[in-house]
Amino acid sequence: MSFDIKQMIRAAQARAYDMHREHVNPQYMRVLKTIGFDRAYVRASGPYLWDVADKRYLDFLSGYGVFALGRNHPRMREIMREFLDVDYPNLVHFDASVIAGLLAEELKKRLPKDLDIIYFTNSGTEGIET
């Protein structure tokens, strides 16, 4: 059986809200419809989203750090493809990740000199607790 994620997404795009209503969070789907945010977005670039009718929206969401570069930034896409080609042994629990080391090394160059340790977490809660 072949697995074609692009085809799966295209085929299911029109059913996204129905699937969420049935399988994920029916109340949230009602909220989105009530406030007029029940759009089916099919494309994104930089700060813009496009819906199935090819209407463009400027997205003012700023809650996620990734949006500082915009969605689908060409250089980030290139880096992600390069990284996938490395076959990196990601998420090994008992390991000293070279990727984390490289990132920490670069971050320290941009931080005040009295901050000497970088500690990575996956949530704000972990960051606060640390």
CSV table of C-alpha atoms in Angstrom, one decimal:
chain,number,residue,atom,x,y,z
A,1,MET,CA,0.0,0.0,0.0
A,2,SER,CA,1.5,3.3,-1.0
A,3,PHE,CA,1.4,6.4,1.2
A,4,ASP,CA,1.0,9.7,-0.5
A,5,ILE,CA,0.6,12.5,2.1
A,6,LYS,CA,0.0,15.2,-0.5
A,7,GLN,CA,-2.8,13.2,-2.0
A,8,MET,CA,-4.3,12.4,1.4
A,9,ILE,CA,-4.3,16.1,2.4
A,10,ARG,CA,-5.8,17.2,-0.9
A,11,ALA,CA,-8.5,14.5,-0.8
A,12,ALA,CA,-9.5,15.3,2.8
A,13,GLN,CA,-9.2,19.1,2.7
A,14,ALA,CA,-12.9,19.8,2.2
A,15,ARG,CA,-13.7,17.5,5.1
A,16,ALA,CA,-11.3,19.0,7.7
A,17,TYR,CA,-14.0,20.7,9.8
A,18,ASP,CA,-16.3,17.6,9.6
A,19,MET,CA,-13.5,15.4,10.7
A,20,HIS,CA,-12.7,17.6,13.7
A,21,ARG,CA,-16.3,17.9,14.6
A,22,GLU,CA,-16.6,14.1,14.6
A,23,HIS,CA,-13.2,13.0,15.9
A,24,VAL,CA,-11.4,15.9,17.7
A,25,ASN,CA,-13.3,18.8,19.3
A,26,PRO,CA,-16.9,19.5,18.2
A,27,GLN,CA,-17.3,22.5,20.5
A,28,TYR,CA,-14.3,24.3,19.0
A,29,MET,CA,-15.7,23.8,15.5
A,30,ARG,CA,-18.9,25.5,16.7
A,31,VAL,CA,-16.9,28.4,18.1
A,32,LEU,CA,-15.0,28.8,14.9
A,33,LYS,CA,-18.2,28.8,12.8
A,34,THR,CA,-19.9,31.3,15.2
A,35,ILE,CA,-17.0,33.8,15.0
A,36,GLY,CA,-16.6,33.4,11.2
A,37,PHE,CA,-13.3,31.6,11.3
A,38,ASP,CA,-14.4,28.4,9.7
A,39,ARG,CA,-12.2,28.8,6.6
A,40,ALA,CA,-10.5,25.9,4.8
A,41,TYR,CA,-6.9,27.2,4.4
A,42,VAL,CA,-5.1,25.4,1.6
A,43,ARG,CA,-1.9,27.4,1.2
A,44,ALA,CA,0.5,29.5,3.3
A,45,SER,CA,3.4,31.7,2.6
A,46,GLY,CA,5.1,34.3,4.8
A,47,PRO,CA,2.3,36.1,6.8
A,48,TYR,CA,-0.4,35.0,4.4
A,49,LEU,CA,-3.0,32.2,4.2
A,50,TRP,CA,-5.2,31.3,1.3
A,51,ASP,CA,-8.5,29.5,1.5
A,52,VAL,CA,-10.2,27.1,-1.0
A,53,ALA,CA,-11.6,30.1,-2.9
A,54,ASP,CA,-8.1,31.5,-3.3
A,55,LYS,CA,-8.9,34.4,-1.0
A,56,ARG,CA,-5.8,35.7,0.7
A,57,TYR,CA,-5.7,36.5,4.5
A,58,LEU,CA,-3.1,38.4,6.4
A,59,ASP,CA,-2.5,36.3,9.6
A,60,PHE,CA,-1.7,38.4,12.6
A,61,LEU,CA,-0.9,35.3,14.8
A,62,SER,CA,2.3,35.9,16.8
A,63,GLY,CA,2.1,33.3,19.5
A,64,TYR,CA,4.6,30.9,18.0
A,65,GLY,CA,8.2,31.8,17.4
A,66,VAL,CA,8.2,30.2,14.0
A,67,PHE,CA,6.1,32.9,12.6
A,68,ALA,CA,8.9,35.4,13.0
A,69,LEU,CA,10.2,34.0,9.6
A,70,GLY,CA,6.8,33.5,8.1
A,71,ARG,CA,5.2,30.3,7.0
A,72,ASN,CA,7.1,28.0,4.6
A,73,HIS,CA,10.1,30.2,4.5
A,74,PRO,CA,12.2,29.0,1.6
A,75,ARG,CA,15.5,28.7,3.5
A,76,MET,CA,13.9,26.9,6.4
A,77,ARG,CA,12.3,24.4,4.0
A,78,GLU,CA,15.7,23.8,2.4
A,79,ILE,CA,17.3,23.3,5.8
A,80,MET,CA,14.6,20.8,6.8
A,81,ARG,CA,15.1,18.8,3.6
A,82,GLU,CA,18.8,18.8,4.1
A,83,PHE,CA,18.4,17.6,7.7
A,84,LEU,CA,16.0,14.8,6.7
A,85,ASP,CA,18.7,13.6,4.2
A,86,VAL,CA,21.2,13.3,7.0
A,87,ASP,CA,19.2,10.4,8.6
A,88,TYR,CA,20.0,11.9,12.0
A,89,PRO,CA,19.3,9.7,15.1
A,90,ASN,CA,16.8,12.1,16.6
A,91,LEU,CA,15.2,11.9,20.0
A,92,VAL,CA,17.6,9.4,21.6
A,93,HIS,CA,17.0,9.8,25.3
A,94,PHE,CA,20.5,8.8,26.5
A,95,ASP,CA,22.6,10.9,24.1
A,96,ALA,CA,24.4,14.2,23.8
A,97,SER,CA,22.7,15.5,20.7
A,98,VAL,CA,25.1,17.3,18.3
A,99,ILE,CA,22.2,19.4,17.0
A,100,ALA,CA,21.4,20.7,20.5
A,101,GLY,CA,25.1,21.4,21.1
A,102,LEU,CA,25.4,23.4,17.9
A,103,LEU,CA,22.2,25.4,18.6
A,104,ALA,CA,23.3,26.1,22.2
A,105,GLU,CA,26.8,27.2,21.0
A,106,GLU,CA,25.2,29.6,18.5
A,107,LEU,CA,22.6,31.0,21.0
A,108,LYS,CA,25.4,31.7,23.5
A,109,LYS,CA,27.1,33.9,21.0
A,110,ARG,CA,24.0,36.1,21.0
A,111,LEU,CA,23.3,36.2,24.7
A,112,PRO,CA,24.8,38.3,27.5
A,113,LYS,CA,28.1,36.8,28.7
A,114,ASP,CA,26.8,36.1,32.2
A,115,LEU,CA,24.3,33.5,30.8
A,116,ASP,CA,26.5,30.5,30.3
A,117,ILE,CA,24.1,27.5,30.0
A,118,ILE,CA,21.3,26.8,27.5
A,119,TYR,CA,18.7,24.4,28.7
A,120,PHE,CA,16.1,23.2,26.2
A,121,THR,CA,12.6,22.4,27.1
A,122,ASN,CA,9.5,21.6,25.1
A,123,SER,CA,7.0,23.8,26.9
A,124,GLY,CA,6.6,27.0,28.8
A,125,THR,CA,5.8,25.0,31.9
A,126,GLU,CA,9.1,23.1,31.8
A,127,GLY,CA,10.9,26.4,31.2
A,128,ILE,CA,9.3,28.0,34.2
A,129,GLU,CA,9.9,25.0,36.4
A,130,THR,CA,13.5,24.9,35.3
